[in-house]
mmCIF file of C-alpha atoms in Angstrom:
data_model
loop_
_atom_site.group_PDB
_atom_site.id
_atom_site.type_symbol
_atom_site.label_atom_id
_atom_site.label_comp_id
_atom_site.label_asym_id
_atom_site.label_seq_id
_atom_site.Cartn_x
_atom_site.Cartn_y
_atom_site.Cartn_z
ATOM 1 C CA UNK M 267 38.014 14.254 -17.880
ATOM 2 C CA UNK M 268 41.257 14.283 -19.232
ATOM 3 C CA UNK M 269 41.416 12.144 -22.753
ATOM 4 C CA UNK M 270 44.428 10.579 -24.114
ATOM 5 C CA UNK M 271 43.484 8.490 -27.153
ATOM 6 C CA UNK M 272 40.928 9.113 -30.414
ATOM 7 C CA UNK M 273 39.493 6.042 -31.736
ATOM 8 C CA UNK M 274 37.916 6.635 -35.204
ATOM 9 C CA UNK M 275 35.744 4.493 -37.694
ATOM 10 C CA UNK M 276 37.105 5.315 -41.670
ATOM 11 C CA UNK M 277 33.596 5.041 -43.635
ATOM 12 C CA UNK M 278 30.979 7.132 -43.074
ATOM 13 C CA UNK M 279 33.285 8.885 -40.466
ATOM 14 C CA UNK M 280 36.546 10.075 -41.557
ATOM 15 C CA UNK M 281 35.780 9.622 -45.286
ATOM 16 C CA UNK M 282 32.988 11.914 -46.963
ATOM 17 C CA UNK M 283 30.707 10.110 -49.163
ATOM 18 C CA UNK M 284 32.545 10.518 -52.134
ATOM 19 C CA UNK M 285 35.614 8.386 -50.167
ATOM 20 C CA UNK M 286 38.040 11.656 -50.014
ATOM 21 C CA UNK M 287 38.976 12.554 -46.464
ATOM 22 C CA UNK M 288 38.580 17.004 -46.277
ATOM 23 C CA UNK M 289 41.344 18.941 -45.457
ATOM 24 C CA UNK M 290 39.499 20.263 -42.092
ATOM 25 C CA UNK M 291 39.587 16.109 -41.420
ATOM 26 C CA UNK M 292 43.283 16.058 -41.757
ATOM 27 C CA UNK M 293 44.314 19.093 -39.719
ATOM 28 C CA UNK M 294 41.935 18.192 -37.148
ATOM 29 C CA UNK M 295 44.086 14.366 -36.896
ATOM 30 C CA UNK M 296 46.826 16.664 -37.002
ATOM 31 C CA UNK M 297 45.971 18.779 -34.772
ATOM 32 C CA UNK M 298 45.042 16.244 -31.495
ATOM 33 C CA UNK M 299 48.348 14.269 -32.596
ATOM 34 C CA UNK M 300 50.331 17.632 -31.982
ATOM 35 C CA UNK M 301 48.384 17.719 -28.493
ATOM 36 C CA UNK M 302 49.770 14.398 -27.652
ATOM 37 C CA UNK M 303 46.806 12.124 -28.121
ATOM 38 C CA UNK M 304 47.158 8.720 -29.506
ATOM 39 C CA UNK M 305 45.001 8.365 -32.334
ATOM 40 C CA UNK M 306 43.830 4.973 -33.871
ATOM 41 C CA UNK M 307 41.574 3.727 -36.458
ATOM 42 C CA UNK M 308 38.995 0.761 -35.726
ATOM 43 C CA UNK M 309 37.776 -0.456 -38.786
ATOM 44 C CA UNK M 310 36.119 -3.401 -40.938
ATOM 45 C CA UNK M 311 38.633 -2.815 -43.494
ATOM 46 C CA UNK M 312 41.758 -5.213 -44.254
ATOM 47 C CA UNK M 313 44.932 -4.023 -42.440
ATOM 48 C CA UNK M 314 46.856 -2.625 -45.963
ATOM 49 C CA UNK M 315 43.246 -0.756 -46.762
ATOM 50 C CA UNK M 316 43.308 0.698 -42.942
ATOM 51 C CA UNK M 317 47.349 1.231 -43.191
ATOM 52 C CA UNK M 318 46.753 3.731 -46.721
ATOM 53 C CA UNK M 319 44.316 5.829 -44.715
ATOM 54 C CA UNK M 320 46.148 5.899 -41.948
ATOM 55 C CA UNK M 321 49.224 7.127 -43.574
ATOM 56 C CA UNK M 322 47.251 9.939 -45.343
ATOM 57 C CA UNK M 323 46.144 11.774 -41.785
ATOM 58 C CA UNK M 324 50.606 10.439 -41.045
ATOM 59 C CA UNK M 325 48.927 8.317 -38.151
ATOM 60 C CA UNK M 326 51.771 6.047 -37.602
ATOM 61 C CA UNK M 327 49.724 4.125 -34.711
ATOM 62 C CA UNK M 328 48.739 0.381 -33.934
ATOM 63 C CA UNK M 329 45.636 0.142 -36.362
ATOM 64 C CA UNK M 330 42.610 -2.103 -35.463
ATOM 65 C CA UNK M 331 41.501 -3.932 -38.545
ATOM 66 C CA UNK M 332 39.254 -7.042 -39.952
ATOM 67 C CA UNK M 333 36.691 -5.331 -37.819
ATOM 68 C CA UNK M 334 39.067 -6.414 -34.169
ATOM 69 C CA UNK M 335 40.230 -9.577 -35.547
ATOM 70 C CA UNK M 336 44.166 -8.349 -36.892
ATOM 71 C CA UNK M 337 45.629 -4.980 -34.516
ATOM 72 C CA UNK M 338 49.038 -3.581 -35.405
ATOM 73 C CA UNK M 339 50.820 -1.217 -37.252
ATOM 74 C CA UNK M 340 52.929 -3.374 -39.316
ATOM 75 C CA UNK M 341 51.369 -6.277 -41.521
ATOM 76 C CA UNK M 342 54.031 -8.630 -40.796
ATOM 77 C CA UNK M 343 54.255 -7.806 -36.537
ATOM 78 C CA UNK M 344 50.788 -7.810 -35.919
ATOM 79 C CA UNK M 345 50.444 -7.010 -31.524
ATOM 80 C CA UNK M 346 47.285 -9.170 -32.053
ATOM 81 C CA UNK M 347 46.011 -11.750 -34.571
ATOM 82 C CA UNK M 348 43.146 -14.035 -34.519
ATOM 83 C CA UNK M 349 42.323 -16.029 -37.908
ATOM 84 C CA UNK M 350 38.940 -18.497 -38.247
ATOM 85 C CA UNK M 351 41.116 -22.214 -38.949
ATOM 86 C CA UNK M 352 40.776 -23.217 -42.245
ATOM 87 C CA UNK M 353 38.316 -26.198 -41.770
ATOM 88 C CA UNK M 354 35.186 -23.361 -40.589
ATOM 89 C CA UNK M 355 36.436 -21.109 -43.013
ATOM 90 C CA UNK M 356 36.020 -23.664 -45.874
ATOM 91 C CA UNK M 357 32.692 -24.749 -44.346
ATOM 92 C CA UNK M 358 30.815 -22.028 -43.878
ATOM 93 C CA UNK M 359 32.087 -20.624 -47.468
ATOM 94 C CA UNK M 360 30.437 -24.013 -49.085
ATOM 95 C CA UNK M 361 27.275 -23.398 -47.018
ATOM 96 C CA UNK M 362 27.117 -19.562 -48.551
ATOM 97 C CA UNK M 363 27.420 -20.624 -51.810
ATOM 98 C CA UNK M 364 24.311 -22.063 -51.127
ATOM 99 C CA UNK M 365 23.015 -18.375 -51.485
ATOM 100 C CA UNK M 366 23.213 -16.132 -54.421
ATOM 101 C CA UNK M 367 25.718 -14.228 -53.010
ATOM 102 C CA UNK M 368 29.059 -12.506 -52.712
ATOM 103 C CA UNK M 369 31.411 -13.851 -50.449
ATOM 104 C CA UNK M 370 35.202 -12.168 -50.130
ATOM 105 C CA UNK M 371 37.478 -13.946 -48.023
ATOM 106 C CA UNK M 372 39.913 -11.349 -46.071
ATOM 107 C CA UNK M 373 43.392 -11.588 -45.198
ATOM 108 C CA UNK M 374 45.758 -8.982 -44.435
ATOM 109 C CA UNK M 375 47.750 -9.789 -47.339
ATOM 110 C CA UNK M 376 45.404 -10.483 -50.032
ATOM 111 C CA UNK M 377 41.344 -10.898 -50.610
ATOM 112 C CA UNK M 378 39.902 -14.157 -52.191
ATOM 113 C CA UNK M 379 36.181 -13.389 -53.812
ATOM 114 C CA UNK M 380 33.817 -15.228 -55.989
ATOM 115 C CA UNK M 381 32.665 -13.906 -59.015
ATOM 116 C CA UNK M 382 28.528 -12.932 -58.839
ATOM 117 C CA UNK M 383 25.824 -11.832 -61.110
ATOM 118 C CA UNK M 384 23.972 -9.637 -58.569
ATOM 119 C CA UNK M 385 21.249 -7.467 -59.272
ATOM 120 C CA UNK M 386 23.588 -5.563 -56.928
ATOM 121 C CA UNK M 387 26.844 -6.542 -58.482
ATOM 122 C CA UNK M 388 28.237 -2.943 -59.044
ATOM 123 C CA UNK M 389 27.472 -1.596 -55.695
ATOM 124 C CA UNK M 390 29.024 -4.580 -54.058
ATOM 125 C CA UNK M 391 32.092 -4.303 -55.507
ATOM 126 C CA UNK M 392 32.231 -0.646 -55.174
ATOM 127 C CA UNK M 393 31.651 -1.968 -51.306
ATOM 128 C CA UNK M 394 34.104 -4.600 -51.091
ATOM 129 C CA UNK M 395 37.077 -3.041 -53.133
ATOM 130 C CA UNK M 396 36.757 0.679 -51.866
ATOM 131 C CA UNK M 397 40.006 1.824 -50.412
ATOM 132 C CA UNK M 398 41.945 -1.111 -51.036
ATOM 133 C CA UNK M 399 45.665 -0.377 -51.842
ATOM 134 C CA UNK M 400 47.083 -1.118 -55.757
ATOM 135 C CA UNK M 401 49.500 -3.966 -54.051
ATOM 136 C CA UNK M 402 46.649 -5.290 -52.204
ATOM 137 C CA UNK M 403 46.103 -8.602 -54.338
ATOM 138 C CA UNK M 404 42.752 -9.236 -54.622
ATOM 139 C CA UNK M 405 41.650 -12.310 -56.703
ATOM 140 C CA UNK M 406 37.578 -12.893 -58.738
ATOM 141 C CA UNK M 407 37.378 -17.040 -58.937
ATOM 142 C CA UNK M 408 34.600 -19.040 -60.242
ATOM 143 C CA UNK M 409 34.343 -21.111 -57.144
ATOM 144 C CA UNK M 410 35.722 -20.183 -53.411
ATOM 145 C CA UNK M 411 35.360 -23.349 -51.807
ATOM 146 C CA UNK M 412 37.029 -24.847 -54.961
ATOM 147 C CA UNK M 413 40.354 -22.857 -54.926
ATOM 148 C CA UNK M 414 40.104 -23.205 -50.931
ATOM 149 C CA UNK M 415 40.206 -26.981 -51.233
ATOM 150 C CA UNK M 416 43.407 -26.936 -53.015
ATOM 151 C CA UNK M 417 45.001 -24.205 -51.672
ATOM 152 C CA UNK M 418 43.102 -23.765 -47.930
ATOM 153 C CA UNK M 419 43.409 -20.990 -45.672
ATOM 154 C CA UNK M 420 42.306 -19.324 -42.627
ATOM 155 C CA UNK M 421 41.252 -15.629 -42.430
ATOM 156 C CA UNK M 422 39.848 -12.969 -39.703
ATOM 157 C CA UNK M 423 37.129 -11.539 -41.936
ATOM 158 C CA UNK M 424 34.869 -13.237 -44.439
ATOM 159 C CA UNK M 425 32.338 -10.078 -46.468
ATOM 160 C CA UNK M 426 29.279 -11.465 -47.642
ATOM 161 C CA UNK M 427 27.039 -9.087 -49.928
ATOM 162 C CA UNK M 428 23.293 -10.892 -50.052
ATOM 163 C CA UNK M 429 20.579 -10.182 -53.007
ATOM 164 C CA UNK M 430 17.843 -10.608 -50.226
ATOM 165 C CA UNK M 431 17.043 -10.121 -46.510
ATOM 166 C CA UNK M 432 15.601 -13.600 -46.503
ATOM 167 C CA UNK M 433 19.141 -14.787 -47.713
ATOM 168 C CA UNK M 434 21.209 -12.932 -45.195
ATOM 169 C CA UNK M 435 18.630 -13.535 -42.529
ATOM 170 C CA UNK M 436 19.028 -17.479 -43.346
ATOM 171 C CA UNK M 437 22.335 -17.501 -43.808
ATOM 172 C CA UNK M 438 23.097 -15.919 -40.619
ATOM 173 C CA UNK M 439 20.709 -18.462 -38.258
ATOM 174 C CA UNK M 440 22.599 -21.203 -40.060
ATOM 175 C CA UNK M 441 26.037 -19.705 -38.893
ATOM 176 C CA UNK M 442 25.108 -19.191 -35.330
ATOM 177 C CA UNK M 443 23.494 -22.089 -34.579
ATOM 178 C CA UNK M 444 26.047 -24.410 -36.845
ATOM 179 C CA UNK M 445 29.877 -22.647 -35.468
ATOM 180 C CA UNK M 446 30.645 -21.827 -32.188
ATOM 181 C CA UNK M 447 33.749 -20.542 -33.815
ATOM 182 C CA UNK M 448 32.652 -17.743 -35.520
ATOM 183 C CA UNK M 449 30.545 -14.477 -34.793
ATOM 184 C CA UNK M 450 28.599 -12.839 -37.520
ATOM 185 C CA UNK M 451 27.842 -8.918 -37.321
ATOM 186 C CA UNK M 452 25.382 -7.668 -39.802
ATOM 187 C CA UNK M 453 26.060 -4.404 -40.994
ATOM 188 C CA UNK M 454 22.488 -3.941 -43.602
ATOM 189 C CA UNK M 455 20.145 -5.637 -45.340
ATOM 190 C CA UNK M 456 22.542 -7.086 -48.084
ATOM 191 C CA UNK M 457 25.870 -7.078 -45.697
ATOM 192 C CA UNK M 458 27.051 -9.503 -43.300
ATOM 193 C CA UNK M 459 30.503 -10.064 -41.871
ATOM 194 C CA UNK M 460 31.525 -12.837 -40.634
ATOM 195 C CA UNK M 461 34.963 -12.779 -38.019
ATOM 196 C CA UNK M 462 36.496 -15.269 -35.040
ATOM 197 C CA UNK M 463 34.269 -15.961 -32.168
ATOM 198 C CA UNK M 464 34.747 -13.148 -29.817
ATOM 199 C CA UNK M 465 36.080 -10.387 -32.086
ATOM 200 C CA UNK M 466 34.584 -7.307 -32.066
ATOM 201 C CA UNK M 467 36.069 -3.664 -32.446
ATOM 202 C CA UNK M 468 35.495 -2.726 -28.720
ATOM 203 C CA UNK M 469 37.734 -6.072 -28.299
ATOM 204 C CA UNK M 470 40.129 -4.264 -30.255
ATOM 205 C CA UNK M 471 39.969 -1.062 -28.664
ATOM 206 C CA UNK M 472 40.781 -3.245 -25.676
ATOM 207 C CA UNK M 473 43.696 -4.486 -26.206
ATOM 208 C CA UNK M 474 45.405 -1.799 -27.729
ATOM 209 C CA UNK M 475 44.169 -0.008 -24.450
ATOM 210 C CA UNK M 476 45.706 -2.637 -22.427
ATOM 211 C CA UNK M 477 48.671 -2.507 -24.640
ATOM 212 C CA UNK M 478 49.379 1.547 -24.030
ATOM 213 C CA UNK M 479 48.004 1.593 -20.410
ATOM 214 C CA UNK M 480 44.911 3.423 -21.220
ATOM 215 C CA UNK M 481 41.324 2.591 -19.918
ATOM 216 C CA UNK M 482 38.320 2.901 -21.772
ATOM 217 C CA UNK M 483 36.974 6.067 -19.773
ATOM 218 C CA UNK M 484 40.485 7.555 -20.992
ATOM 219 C CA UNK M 485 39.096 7.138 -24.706
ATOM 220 C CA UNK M 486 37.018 9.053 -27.146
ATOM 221 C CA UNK M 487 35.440 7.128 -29.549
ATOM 222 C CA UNK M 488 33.825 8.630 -33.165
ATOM 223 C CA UNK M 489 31.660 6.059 -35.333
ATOM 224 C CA UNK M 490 28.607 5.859 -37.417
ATOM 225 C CA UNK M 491 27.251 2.201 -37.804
ATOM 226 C CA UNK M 492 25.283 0.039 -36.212
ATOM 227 C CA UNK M 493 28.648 -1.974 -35.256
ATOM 228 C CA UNK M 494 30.167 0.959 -33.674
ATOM 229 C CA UNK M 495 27.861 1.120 -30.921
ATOM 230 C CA UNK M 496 29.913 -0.964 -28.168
ATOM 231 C CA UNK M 497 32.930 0.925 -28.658
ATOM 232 C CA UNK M 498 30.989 3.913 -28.854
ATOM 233 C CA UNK M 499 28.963 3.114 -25.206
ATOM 234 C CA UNK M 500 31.933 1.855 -23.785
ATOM 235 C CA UNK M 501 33.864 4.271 -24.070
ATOM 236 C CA UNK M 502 34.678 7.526 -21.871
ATOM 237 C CA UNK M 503 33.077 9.842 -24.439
ATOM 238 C CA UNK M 504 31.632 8.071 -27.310
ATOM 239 C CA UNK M 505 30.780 10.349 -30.351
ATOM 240 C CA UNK M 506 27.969 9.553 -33.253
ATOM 241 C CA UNK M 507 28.011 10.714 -36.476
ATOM 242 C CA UNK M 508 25.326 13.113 -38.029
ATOM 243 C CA UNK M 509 25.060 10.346 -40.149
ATOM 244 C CA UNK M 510 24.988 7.050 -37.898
ATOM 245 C CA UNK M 511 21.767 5.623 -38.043
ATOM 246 C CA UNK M 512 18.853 6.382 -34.391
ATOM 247 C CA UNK M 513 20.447 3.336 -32.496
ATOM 248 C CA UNK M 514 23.847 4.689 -32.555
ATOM 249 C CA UNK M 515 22.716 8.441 -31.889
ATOM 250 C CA UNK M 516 21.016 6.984 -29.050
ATOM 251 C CA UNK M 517 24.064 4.977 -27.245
ATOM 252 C CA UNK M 518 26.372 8.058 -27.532
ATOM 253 C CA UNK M 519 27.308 10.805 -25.017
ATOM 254 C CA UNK M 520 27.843 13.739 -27.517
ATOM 255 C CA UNK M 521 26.326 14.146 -31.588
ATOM 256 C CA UNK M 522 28.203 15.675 -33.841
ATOM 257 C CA UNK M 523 27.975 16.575 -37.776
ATOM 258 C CA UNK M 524 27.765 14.352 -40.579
ATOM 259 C CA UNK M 525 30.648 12.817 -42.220
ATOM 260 C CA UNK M 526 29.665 15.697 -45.250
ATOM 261 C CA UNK M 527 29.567 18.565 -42.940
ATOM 262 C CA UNK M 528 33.377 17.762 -41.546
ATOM 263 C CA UNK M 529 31.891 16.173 -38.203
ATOM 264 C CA UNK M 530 35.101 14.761 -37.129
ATOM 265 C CA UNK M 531 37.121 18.535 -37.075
ATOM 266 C CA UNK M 532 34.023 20.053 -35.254
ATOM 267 C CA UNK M 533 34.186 17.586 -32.918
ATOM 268 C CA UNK M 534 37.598 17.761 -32.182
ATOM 269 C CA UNK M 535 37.321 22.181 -32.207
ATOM 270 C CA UNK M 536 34.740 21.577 -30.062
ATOM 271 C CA UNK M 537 36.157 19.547 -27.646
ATOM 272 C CA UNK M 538 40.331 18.648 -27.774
ATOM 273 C CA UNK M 539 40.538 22.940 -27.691
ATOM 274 C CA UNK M 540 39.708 22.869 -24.509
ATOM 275 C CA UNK M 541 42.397 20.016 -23.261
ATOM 276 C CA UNK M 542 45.501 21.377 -22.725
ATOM 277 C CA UNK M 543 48.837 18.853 -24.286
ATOM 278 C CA UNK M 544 49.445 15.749 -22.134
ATOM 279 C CA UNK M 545 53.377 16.511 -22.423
ATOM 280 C CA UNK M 546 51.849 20.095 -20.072
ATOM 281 C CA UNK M 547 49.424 17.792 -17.978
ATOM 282 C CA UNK M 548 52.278 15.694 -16.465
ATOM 283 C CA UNK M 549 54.853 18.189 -16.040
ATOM 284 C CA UNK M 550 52.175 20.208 -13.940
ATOM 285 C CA UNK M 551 51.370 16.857 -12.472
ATOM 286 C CA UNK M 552 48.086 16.600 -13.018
ATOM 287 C CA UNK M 553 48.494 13.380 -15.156
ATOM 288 C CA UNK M 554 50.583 10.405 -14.645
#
């Protein structure tokens, strides 16, 4: 099979643990680009967070961001937007205040969050703010719903770090059953992400394949979450991480090492070696 376009996941897959991407990582991007592949990220992260990455592996590519719900590859010329309207987004923030709870309200130009006094606090802002670019304005208020009711908006990602299972657990049957507009994906225990009904990344992946005229059995896909598993069964080859958790290992066609170990760039010398450039492919006219 002859594969013309590398979806990747950014935590957990391209980063290392420590959030720096190796210099194996970025050769190997390199390296498939040279080869003619499209490459694109598919990601929970905001579009500017996604966009900084993206620019450091010079991936200058239609991104898909706020986990399916914003796809582009400039902020303000999105090819695909969906937003939650600003009556459910105002609702279901009241109802999660309800909770003790952080709850960051995601745009692709700026991040709204209340301020918490989690047992968890430090690791959920490490969560939430990781990555985000300096000009990224991201705002701590006393009260969401408050600053919402003056000032309302409508946005393609809510975050929502829980103190308890219970909580999330709760707060998650009262979502479903309460808005047919919205979709909630949780990603752990404590996490739980909250986009427009029918958003998903392998809805992103989608349309950016419909976009470029490339069907999903034409894709490789790399991820390591539990979210990443449609994209990654969907799709022509779909890769887990040495570090994705059983369920994912289980729905994908080929394992390869952890983010630590540089699994991306032995994935790619493993397999895009072997594929000659698509520029050759069509001139031999083998590919159309």
């Amino acid at each position: 099979m002859i594969y013309k376009l590398l979806a990747l996941n950014i935590e957990g897959t391209l980063l290392q643990s420590n959030g720096k991407l190796h210099r194996s990582t970025r050769e190997a991007i390199d390296y498939v680009q040279q080869k003619g592949i499209y490459v694109t990220l598919v990601t929970s992260r905001s579009f500017p967070s996604a966009k900084k990455v993206a620019k450091a592996l010079k991936i200058n590519s239609y991104l898909v961001t706020h986990r399916g719900a914003f796809i582009g590859n400039n902020v303000k010329m999105p090819i695909f937007s969906k937003k939650m309207p600003e009556t459910i987004t105002y609702e279901i923030v009241r109802l999660l205040e309800g909770f003790p709870c952080q709850i960051r309200l995601l745009h692709e130009q700026f991040s709204l969050a209340n301020k918490t006094k989690l047992n968890h606090n430090i690791l959920a802002k490490t969560v939430f703010t990781a990555g985000d670019p300096i000009f990224y304005s991201q705002q701590f208020v006393e009260s969401v719903s408050d600053i919402l009711l003056d000032d309302p908006a409508s946005v393609p990602k809510i975050e929502v770090f829980f103190e308890s299972k219970k909580d999330l657990e709760d707060a998650q049957k009262a979502i479903s059953n309460m808005y047919s507009e919205a979709d909630t994906v949780r990603l752990s225990d404590q996490r739980l992400d909250i986009v427009p009904a029918g958003i998903s990344k392998l809805s992103g992946l989608l349309h950016i394949g419909n976009q470029l005229g490339v069907d999903l059995s034409e894709m490789v896909v790399i991820g390591d979450g539990i979210d990443d598993v449609d994209m990654v069964k969907a799709a022509g080859l779909g890769v887990a991480m040495g570090n994705a958790p059983a369920e994912l290992k289980l729905a994908a066609d080929w394992l390869t090492r952890s983010n630590n170990e540089n699994g991306v760039a032995y994935m790619v010398k493993e397999h895009f070696r072997k594929q000659h450039p698509i520029e050759f492919l069509k001139k031999m006219n083998l590919l159309k």
